[in-house]
């Protein structure tokens, strides 16, 4: 598998196979047997067997005793959280997210950049009996989503350009750069993004940025505001946005942002 933008050609066959296995299993929560991995990846059972056994020994994969299927173990998530700023970010965000969900009667989720996509790393569900929420680990389209536009709009220009390239490579299609830049300029001017969900009827996404101590955007906090047919939602979208702003400011302050 090749990554866009890498210079030179380097080979680490065993490591490449391990990454291929992880990425394959990431989309198959029910797991796979080695023979199934072999068929999809186009590699022999023999060359995958040793890699899988080593990954299992080190705790990155786990094997079902009844089906012989391998799944990704939680150690991978633990390492990722400890090796990135995500742990501090989640710790800072949990209480404000809980207060936000309670105040507006809606769910909210925290999105960070992950290569050419956004990634949901935390969520707080609606305290009521009804609600709409994205699950932790869900991928988010940087080019189409409310969260993605906030992350792109408040990143430095060079990083924004690079993220757009990565997002286009991930999707396999080019975006309308002029239209996207116009949309991002509007997000920067108003300080947030709010629009109908591009994938779910009856949901209006509202998203604001979270900043770190150095002023860099670290995440987007988003409310997928679900409007009830009978008008029984706790607050309207404007009130929800004000509560969301207070939550992002509180989280940013804990992270050391002075803006």
PDB file of C-alpha atoms in Angstrom:
ATOM      1  CA  UNK A   1       0.000   0.000   0.000  1.00  0.00           C
ATOM      2  CA  UNK A   2       1.449   3.401  -0.934  1.00  0.00           C
ATOM      3  CA  UNK A   3       0.804   6.678   0.838  1.00  0.00           C
ATOM      4  CA  UNK A   4       0.554   9.924  -1.160  1.00  0.00           C
ATOM      5  CA  UNK A   5       3.306  12.437  -0.638  1.00  0.00           C
ATOM      6  CA  UNK A   6       6.038  10.079   0.635  1.00  0.00           C
ATOM      7  CA  UNK A   7       9.436  10.575  -0.984  1.00  0.00           C
ATOM      8  CA  UNK A   8      11.645   7.671  -1.973  1.00  0.00           C
ATOM      9  CA  UNK A   9      10.938   3.969  -2.003  1.00  0.00           C
ATOM     10  CA  UNK A  10      11.414   1.915   1.117  1.00  0.00           C
ATOM     11  CA  UNK A  11      10.474  -1.711   1.734  1.00  0.00           C
ATOM     12  CA  UNK A  12       9.532  -3.351   5.036  1.00  0.00           C
ATOM     13  CA  UNK A  13       7.456  -6.349   3.893  1.00  0.00           C
ATOM     14  CA  UNK A  14       6.526  -7.707   7.324  1.00  0.00           C
ATOM     15  CA  UNK A  15       5.465  -4.277   8.572  1.00  0.00           C
ATOM     16  CA  UNK A  16       3.440  -3.651   5.414  1.00  0.00           C
ATOM     17  CA  UNK A  17       1.604  -6.950   5.896  1.00  0.00           C
ATOM     18  CA  UNK A  18       0.828  -6.071   9.515  1.00  0.00           C
ATOM     19  CA  UNK A  19      -0.643  -2.715   8.467  1.00  0.00           C
ATOM     20  CA  UNK A  20      -2.673  -4.403   5.720  1.00  0.00           C
ATOM     21  CA  UNK A  21      -4.091  -6.842   8.273  1.00  0.00           C
ATOM     22  CA  UNK A  22      -5.022  -4.077  10.724  1.00  0.00           C
ATOM     23  CA  UNK A  23      -6.718  -1.970   8.040  1.00  0.00           C
ATOM     24  CA  UNK A  24      -8.591  -5.005   6.723  1.00  0.00           C
ATOM     25  CA  UNK A  25      -9.858  -6.059  10.152  1.00  0.00           C
ATOM     26  CA  UNK A  26     -10.792  -2.478  11.075  1.00  0.00           C
ATOM     27  CA  UNK A  27     -13.793  -2.739   8.732  1.00  0.00           C
ATOM     28  CA  UNK A  28     -14.762  -6.243   9.858  1.00  0.00           C
ATOM     29  CA  UNK A  29     -15.748  -6.225  13.542  1.00  0.00           C
ATOM     30  CA  UNK A  30     -16.862  -9.864  13.317  1.00  0.00           C
ATOM     31  CA  UNK A  31     -13.258 -10.809  12.527  1.00  0.00           C
ATOM     32  CA  UNK A  32     -11.689 -13.005   9.858  1.00  0.00           C
ATOM     33  CA  UNK A  33      -9.816 -16.261   9.615  1.00  0.00           C
ATOM     34  CA  UNK A  34      -6.317 -16.194   8.152  1.00  0.00           C
ATOM     35  CA  UNK A  35      -7.526 -17.956   5.012  1.00  0.00           C
ATOM     36  CA  UNK A  36     -10.113 -15.187   4.462  1.00  0.00           C
ATOM     37  CA  UNK A  37      -7.468 -12.485   4.914  1.00  0.00           C
ATOM     38  CA  UNK A  38      -5.267 -14.323   2.459  1.00  0.00           C
ATOM     39  CA  UNK A  39      -7.967 -14.364  -0.228  1.00  0.00           C
ATOM     40  CA  UNK A  40      -8.764 -10.647   0.082  1.00  0.00           C
ATOM     41  CA  UNK A  41      -5.185  -9.384   0.438  1.00  0.00           C
ATOM     42  CA  UNK A  42      -3.855 -11.608  -2.309  1.00  0.00           C
ATOM     43  CA  UNK A  43      -1.175 -13.088  -0.070  1.00  0.00           C
ATOM     44  CA  UNK A  44      -0.482 -16.702   0.850  1.00  0.00           C
ATOM     45  CA  UNK A  45      -1.693 -18.173   4.122  1.00  0.00           C
ATOM     46  CA  UNK A  46       1.901 -18.988   4.995  1.00  0.00           C
ATOM     47  CA  UNK A  47       3.202 -15.433   4.748  1.00  0.00           C
ATOM     48  CA  UNK A  48       0.280 -14.047   6.755  1.00  0.00           C
ATOM     49  CA  UNK A  49       0.308 -16.778   9.413  1.00  0.00           C
ATOM     50  CA  UNK A  50       3.578 -15.724  11.036  1.00  0.00           C
ATOM     51  CA  UNK A  51       2.596 -12.047  11.018  1.00  0.00           C
ATOM     52  CA  UNK A  52      -0.798 -12.751  12.611  1.00  0.00           C
ATOM     53  CA  UNK A  53       0.713 -14.971  15.324  1.00  0.00           C
ATOM     54  CA  UNK A  54       3.284 -12.307  16.248  1.00  0.00           C
ATOM     55  CA  UNK A  55       0.585  -9.608  16.337  1.00  0.00           C
ATOM     56  CA  UNK A  56      -1.496 -11.855  18.592  1.00  0.00           C
ATOM     57  CA  UNK A  57       1.492 -12.521  20.876  1.00  0.00           C
ATOM     58  CA  UNK A  58       2.022  -8.779  21.296  1.00  0.00           C
ATOM     59  CA  UNK A  59      -1.655  -8.158  22.028  1.00  0.00           C
ATOM     60  CA  UNK A  60      -2.668  -6.295  18.873  1.00  0.00           C
ATOM     61  CA  UNK A  61      -4.952  -9.078  17.619  1.00  0.00           C
ATOM     62  CA  UNK A  62      -7.181 -11.497  19.490  1.00  0.00           C
ATOM     63  CA  UNK A  63      -8.462 -14.872  18.329  1.00  0.00           C
ATOM     64  CA  UNK A  64     -11.921 -16.285  18.988  1.00  0.00           C
ATOM     65  CA  UNK A  65     -11.747 -19.706  20.636  1.00  0.00           C
ATOM     66  CA  UNK A  66     -14.920 -20.818  18.856  1.00  0.00           C
ATOM     67  CA  UNK A  67     -14.552 -19.448  15.315  1.00  0.00           C
ATOM     68  CA  UNK A  68     -10.762 -19.020  14.910  1.00  0.00           C
ATOM     69  CA  UNK A  69     -11.492 -15.507  13.667  1.00  0.00           C
ATOM     70  CA  UNK A  70      -9.078 -12.692  14.494  1.00  0.00           C
ATOM     71  CA  UNK A  71     -10.169  -9.207  15.518  1.00  0.00           C
ATOM     72  CA  UNK A  72      -8.249  -6.072  16.454  1.00  0.00           C
ATOM     73  CA  UNK A  73      -7.625  -5.937  20.219  1.00  0.00           C
ATOM     74  CA  UNK A  74      -8.064  -2.889  22.437  1.00  0.00           C
ATOM     75  CA  UNK A  75      -4.303  -2.599  22.914  1.00  0.00           C
ATOM     76  CA  UNK A  76      -4.134  -0.746  19.603  1.00  0.00           C
ATOM     77  CA  UNK A  77      -6.545   1.894  20.905  1.00  0.00           C
ATOM     78  CA  UNK A  78      -4.635   2.137  24.176  1.00  0.00           C
ATOM     79  CA  UNK A  79      -1.332   2.721  22.380  1.00  0.00           C
ATOM     80  CA  UNK A  80      -2.919   5.260  20.024  1.00  0.00           C
ATOM     81  CA  UNK A  81      -4.415   7.243  22.903  1.00  0.00           C
ATOM     82  CA  UNK A  82      -1.139   7.253  24.842  1.00  0.00           C
ATOM     83  CA  UNK A  83       0.955   8.172  21.796  1.00  0.00           C
ATOM     84  CA  UNK A  84      -1.162  11.096  20.592  1.00  0.00           C
ATOM     85  CA  UNK A  85      -2.741  14.181  22.215  1.00  0.00           C
ATOM     86  CA  UNK A  86      -6.113  12.407  22.141  1.00  0.00           C
ATOM     87  CA  UNK A  87      -6.018  11.305  25.785  1.00  0.00           C
ATOM     88  CA  UNK A  88      -5.582  14.851  27.144  1.00  0.00           C
ATOM     89  CA  UNK A  89      -8.167  16.118  24.687  1.00  0.00           C
ATOM     90  CA  UNK A  90     -10.743  13.515  25.689  1.00  0.00           C
ATOM     91  CA  UNK A  91     -10.084  14.082  29.385  1.00  0.00           C
ATOM     92  CA  UNK A  92     -10.599  17.822  28.931  1.00  0.00           C
ATOM     93  CA  UNK A  93     -13.735  17.341  26.848  1.00  0.00           C
ATOM     94  CA  UNK A  94     -15.728  14.727  28.768  1.00  0.00           C
ATOM     95  CA  UNK A  95     -17.301  16.929  31.453  1.00  0.00           C
ATOM     96  CA  UNK A  96     -18.125  19.851  29.107  1.00  0.00           C
ATOM     97  CA  UNK A  97     -19.603  17.380  26.615  1.00  0.00           C
ATOM     98  CA  UNK A  98     -21.737  15.827  29.345  1.00  0.00           C
ATOM     99  CA  UNK A  99     -22.986  19.259  30.440  1.00  0.00           C
ATOM    100  CA  UNK A 100     -23.630  20.238  26.821  1.00  0.00           C
ATOM    101  CA  UNK A 101     -25.717  17.151  26.078  1.00  0.00           C
ATOM    102  CA  UNK A 102     -27.743  17.734  29.226  1.00  0.00           C
ATOM    103  CA  UNK A 103     -28.312  21.426  28.456  1.00  0.00           C
ATOM    104  CA  UNK A 104     -29.481  20.988  24.866  1.00  0.00           C
ATOM    105  CA  UNK A 105     -31.002  17.504  25.014  1.00  0.00           C
ATOM    106  CA  UNK A 106     -28.906  16.376  22.054  1.00  0.00           C
ATOM    107  CA  UNK A 107     -25.857  14.191  21.535  1.00  0.00           C
ATOM    108  CA  UNK A 108     -22.444  15.584  20.667  1.00  0.00           C
ATOM    109  CA  UNK A 109     -19.206  14.123  19.369  1.00  0.00           C
ATOM    110  CA  UNK A 110     -15.541  15.065  19.159  1.00  0.00           C
ATOM    111  CA  UNK A 111     -13.732  14.810  15.817  1.00  0.00           C
ATOM    112  CA  UNK A 112      -9.993  14.980  15.067  1.00  0.00           C
ATOM    113  CA  UNK A 113      -8.054  14.736  11.823  1.00  0.00           C
ATOM    114  CA  UNK A 114      -6.901  11.242  10.927  1.00  0.00           C
ATOM    115  CA  UNK A 115      -5.000  11.321   7.640  1.00  0.00           C
ATOM    116  CA  UNK A 116      -7.436  12.282   4.910  1.00  0.00           C
ATOM    117  CA  UNK A 117     -10.499  11.804   7.126  1.00  0.00           C
ATOM    118  CA  UNK A 118     -11.980  12.931  10.392  1.00  0.00           C
ATOM    119  CA  UNK A 119     -12.261  10.460  13.257  1.00  0.00           C
ATOM    120  CA  UNK A 120     -14.785  10.457  16.106  1.00  0.00           C
ATOM    121  CA  UNK A 121     -12.758   9.924  19.299  1.00  0.00           C
ATOM    122  CA  UNK A 122     -15.453  10.649  21.911  1.00  0.00           C
ATOM    123  CA  UNK A 123     -19.199  11.114  22.107  1.00  0.00           C
ATOM    124  CA  UNK A 124     -21.871  11.970  24.621  1.00  0.00           C
ATOM    125  CA  UNK A 125     -25.331  10.642  23.910  1.00  0.00           C
ATOM    126  CA  UNK A 126     -28.545  12.561  24.399  1.00  0.00           C
ATOM    127  CA  UNK A 127     -29.908  12.179  27.933  1.00  0.00           C
ATOM    128  CA  UNK A 128     -33.433  11.760  26.571  1.00  0.00           C
ATOM    129  CA  UNK A 129     -35.190   8.748  25.129  1.00  0.00           C
ATOM    130  CA  UNK A 130     -34.554   9.847  21.546  1.00  0.00           C
ATOM    131  CA  UNK A 131     -31.419  11.014  19.839  1.00  0.00           C
ATOM    132  CA  UNK A 132     -28.957  10.658  17.010  1.00  0.00           C
ATOM    133  CA  UNK A 133     -25.273   9.958  17.621  1.00  0.00           C
ATOM    134  CA  UNK A 134     -22.162   8.875  15.763  1.00  0.00           C
ATOM    135  CA  UNK A 135     -20.190   6.025  17.281  1.00  0.00           C
ATOM    136  CA  UNK A 136     -16.621   6.348  18.488  1.00  0.00           C
ATOM    137  CA  UNK A 137     -14.274   5.309  15.698  1.00  0.00           C
ATOM    138  CA  UNK A 138     -16.590   6.495  12.934  1.00  0.00           C
ATOM    139  CA  UNK A 139     -14.865   8.067   9.928  1.00  0.00           C
ATOM    140  CA  UNK A 140     -15.954  11.568   8.910  1.00  0.00           C
ATOM    141  CA  UNK A 141     -15.654  13.081   5.432  1.00  0.00           C
ATOM    142  CA  UNK A 142     -13.451  16.176   5.724  1.00  0.00           C
ATOM    143  CA  UNK A 143     -14.692  17.599   2.432  1.00  0.00           C
ATOM    144  CA  UNK A 144     -18.439  17.270   3.045  1.00  0.00           C
ATOM    145  CA  UNK A 145     -19.077  17.224   6.766  1.00  0.00           C
ATOM    146  CA  UNK A 146     -19.650  20.088   9.148  1.00  0.00           C
ATOM    147  CA  UNK A 147     -16.860  18.842  11.430  1.00  0.00           C
ATOM    148  CA  UNK A 148     -14.507  18.476   8.474  1.00  0.00           C
ATOM    149  CA  UNK A 149     -15.080  22.027   7.290  1.00  0.00           C
ATOM    150  CA  UNK A 150     -14.365  23.378  10.769  1.00  0.00           C
ATOM    151  CA  UNK A 151     -11.107  21.406  10.973  1.00  0.00           C
ATOM    152  CA  UNK A 152     -10.065  22.573   7.497  1.00  0.00           C
ATOM    153  CA  UNK A 153     -11.142  26.188   7.992  1.00  0.00           C
ATOM    154  CA  UNK A 154      -9.134  26.747  11.169  1.00  0.00           C
ATOM    155  CA  UNK A 155      -5.985  24.869  10.182  1.00  0.00           C
ATOM    156  CA  UNK A 156      -3.005  26.830   8.789  1.00  0.00           C
ATOM    157  CA  UNK A 157      -3.297  27.254   4.982  1.00  0.00           C
ATOM    158  CA  UNK A 158      -0.483  24.826   4.141  1.00  0.00           C
ATOM    159  CA  UNK A 159      -1.982  22.142   6.380  1.00  0.00           C
ATOM    160  CA  UNK A 160      -5.447  22.747   4.967  1.00  0.00           C
ATOM    161  CA  UNK A 161      -4.130  22.274   1.435  1.00  0.00           C
ATOM    162  CA  UNK A 162      -2.357  19.072   2.444  1.00  0.00           C
ATOM    163  CA  UNK A 163      -5.451  17.699   4.169  1.00  0.00           C
ATOM    164  CA  UNK A 164      -7.559  18.398   1.091  1.00  0.00           C
ATOM    165  CA  UNK A 165      -5.058  16.466  -1.023  1.00  0.00           C
ATOM    166  CA  UNK A 166      -5.167  13.541   1.403  1.00  0.00           C
ATOM    167  CA  UNK A 167      -8.969  13.627   1.504  1.00  0.00           C
ATOM    168  CA  UNK A 168      -9.161  13.618  -2.294  1.00  0.00           C
ATOM    169  CA  UNK A 169      -6.742  10.682  -2.423  1.00  0.00           C
ATOM    170  CA  UNK A 170      -8.820   8.782   0.146  1.00  0.00           C
ATOM    171  CA  UNK A 171     -12.035   9.362  -1.818  1.00  0.00           C
ATOM    172  CA  UNK A 172     -10.412   8.818  -5.198  1.00  0.00           C
ATOM    173  CA  UNK A 173     -12.038  11.967  -6.613  1.00  0.00           C
ATOM    174  CA  UNK A 174     -11.128  15.654  -6.801  1.00  0.00           C
ATOM    175  CA  UNK A 175     -13.294  18.251  -5.101  1.00  0.00           C
ATOM    176  CA  UNK A 176     -14.393  21.663  -6.366  1.00  0.00           C
ATOM    177  CA  UNK A 177     -11.590  23.683  -4.768  1.00  0.00           C
ATOM    178  CA  UNK A 178     -13.192  27.062  -5.471  1.00  0.00           C
ATOM    179  CA  UNK A 179     -16.509  26.060  -3.893  1.00  0.00           C
ATOM    180  CA  UNK A 180     -14.746  24.465  -0.927  1.00  0.00           C
ATOM    181  CA  UNK A 181     -12.593  27.539  -0.263  1.00  0.00           C
ATOM    182  CA  UNK A 182     -15.673  29.759  -0.400  1.00  0.00           C
ATOM    183  CA  UNK A 183     -17.360  27.527   2.178  1.00  0.00           C
ATOM    184  CA  UNK A 184     -14.277  27.476   4.412  1.00  0.00           C
ATOM    185  CA  UNK A 185     -13.961  31.264   4.224  1.00  0.00           C
ATOM    186  CA  UNK A 186     -17.529  31.581   5.480  1.00  0.00           C
ATOM    187  CA  UNK A 187     -16.796  29.186   8.356  1.00  0.00           C
ATOM    188  CA  UNK A 188     -13.740  31.241   9.341  1.00  0.00           C
ATOM    189  CA  UNK A 189     -15.738  34.490   9.201  1.00  0.00           C
ATOM    190  CA  UNK A 190     -18.623  33.284  11.358  1.00  0.00           C
ATOM    191  CA  UNK A 191     -16.477  31.090  13.627  1.00  0.00           C
ATOM    192  CA  UNK A 192     -18.574  27.949  13.234  1.00  0.00           C
ATOM    193  CA  UNK A 193     -20.367  25.791  10.691  1.00  0.00           C
ATOM    194  CA  UNK A 194     -24.042  24.877  10.724  1.00  0.00           C
ATOM    195  CA  UNK A 195     -26.055  23.192   7.984  1.00  0.00           C
ATOM    196  CA  UNK A 196     -28.303  20.308   7.156  1.00  0.00           C
ATOM    197  CA  UNK A 197     -26.591  16.958   7.467  1.00  0.00           C
ATOM    198  CA  UNK A 198     -25.401  15.703   4.049  1.00  0.00           C
ATOM    199  CA  UNK A 199     -26.345  12.133   4.979  1.00  0.00           C
ATOM    200  CA  UNK A 200     -29.234  12.158   7.487  1.00  0.00           C
ATOM    201  CA  UNK A 201     -32.721  13.653   7.095  1.00  0.00           C
ATOM    202  CA  UNK A 202     -33.994  15.791   9.958  1.00  0.00           C
ATOM    203  CA  UNK A 203     -30.538  16.506  11.379  1.00  0.00           C
ATOM    204  CA  UNK A 204     -28.775  19.873  11.380  1.00  0.00           C
ATOM    205  CA  UNK A 205     -25.068  19.651  12.182  1.00  0.00           C
ATOM    206  CA  UNK A 206     -23.559  22.431  14.291  1.00  0.00           C
ATOM    207  CA  UNK A 207     -19.793  22.442  14.798  1.00  0.00           C
ATOM    208  CA  UNK A 208     -17.198  24.669  16.467  1.00  0.00           C
ATOM    209  CA  UNK A 209     -13.418  24.368  16.811  1.00  0.00           C
ATOM    210  CA  UNK A 210     -11.386  23.478  19.890  1.00  0.00           C
ATOM    211  CA  UNK A 211      -7.948  25.068  20.155  1.00  0.00           C
ATOM    212  CA  UNK A 212      -4.786  24.069  22.015  1.00  0.00           C
ATOM    213  CA  UNK A 213      -2.365  26.233  23.973  1.00  0.00           C
ATOM    214  CA  UNK A 214      -0.431  27.183  20.827  1.00  0.00           C
ATOM    215  CA  UNK A 215      -3.561  28.303  18.979  1.00  0.00           C
ATOM    216  CA  UNK A 216      -3.709  25.280  16.676  1.00  0.00           C
ATOM    217  CA  UNK A 217      -7.104  23.697  16.075  1.00  0.00           C
ATOM    218  CA  UNK A 218      -7.133  20.331  17.837  1.00  0.00           C
ATOM    219  CA  UNK A 219     -10.648  19.091  17.212  1.00  0.00           C
ATOM    220  CA  UNK A 220     -14.181  19.956  16.218  1.00  0.00           C
ATOM    221  CA  UNK A 221     -17.046  19.515  18.656  1.00  0.00           C
ATOM    222  CA  UNK A 222     -20.294  18.826  16.844  1.00  0.00           C
ATOM    223  CA  UNK A 223     -23.958  18.537  17.711  1.00  0.00           C
ATOM    224  CA  UNK A 224     -26.012  16.520  15.217  1.00  0.00           C
ATOM    225  CA  UNK A 225     -29.167  18.442  16.137  1.00  0.00           C
ATOM    226  CA  UNK A 226     -32.222  16.241  15.632  1.00  0.00           C
ATOM    227  CA  UNK A 227     -35.420  18.248  15.259  1.00  0.00           C
ATOM    228  CA  UNK A 228     -38.581  16.511  16.464  1.00  0.00           C
ATOM    229  CA  UNK A 229     -41.705  16.583  14.308  1.00  0.00           C
ATOM    230  CA  UNK A 230     -43.787  17.657  17.308  1.00  0.00           C
ATOM    231  CA  UNK A 231     -41.309  20.387  18.273  1.00  0.00           C
ATOM    232  CA  UNK A 232     -40.482  18.708  21.581  1.00  0.00           C
ATOM    233  CA  UNK A 233     -36.729  19.309  21.389  1.00  0.00           C
ATOM    234  CA  UNK A 234     -35.368  21.002  24.527  1.00  0.00           C
ATOM    235  CA  UNK A 235     -33.879  24.075  22.791  1.00  0.00           C
ATOM    236  CA  UNK A 236     -33.683  25.481  19.269  1.00  0.00           C
ATOM    237  CA  UNK A 237     -30.582  25.413  17.081  1.00  0.00           C
ATOM    238  CA  UNK A 238     -29.500  28.947  18.023  1.00  0.00           C
ATOM    239  CA  UNK A 239     -29.553  28.154  21.737  1.00  0.00           C
ATOM    240  CA  UNK A 240     -27.768  24.875  21.043  1.00  0.00           C
ATOM    241  CA  UNK A 241     -25.029  26.754  19.184  1.00  0.00           C
ATOM    242  CA  UNK A 242     -24.520  29.133  22.110  1.00  0.00           C
ATOM    243  CA  UNK A 243     -24.201  26.201  24.504  1.00  0.00           C
ATOM    244  CA  UNK A 244     -21.809  24.516  22.072  1.00  0.00           C
ATOM    245  CA  UNK A 245     -19.670  27.662  21.950  1.00  0.00           C
ATOM    246  CA  UNK A 246     -19.467  27.720  25.741  1.00  0.00           C
ATOM    247  CA  UNK A 247     -18.407  24.057  25.754  1.00  0.00           C
ATOM    248  CA  UNK A 248     -15.658  24.531  23.157  1.00  0.00           C
ATOM    249  CA  UNK A 249     -14.341  27.584  25.003  1.00  0.00           C
ATOM    250  CA  UNK A 250     -14.255  25.625  28.263  1.00  0.00           C
ATOM    251  CA  UNK A 251     -12.381  22.727  26.663  1.00  0.00           C
ATOM    252  CA  UNK A 252      -9.942  25.052  24.897  1.00  0.00           C
ATOM    253  CA  UNK A 253      -9.241  26.842  28.187  1.00  0.00           C
ATOM    254  CA  UNK A 254      -8.399  23.556  29.920  1.00  0.00           C
ATOM    255  CA  UNK A 255      -6.017  22.777  27.037  1.00  0.00           C
ATOM    256  CA  UNK A 256      -4.258  26.099  27.636  1.00  0.00           C
ATOM    257  CA  UNK A 257      -5.729  28.232  24.862  1.00  0.00           C
ATOM    258  CA  UNK A 258      -5.748  31.934  25.757  1.00  0.00           C
ATOM    259  CA  UNK A 259      -7.858  33.201  22.851  1.00  0.00           C
TER     260      UNK A 259
END
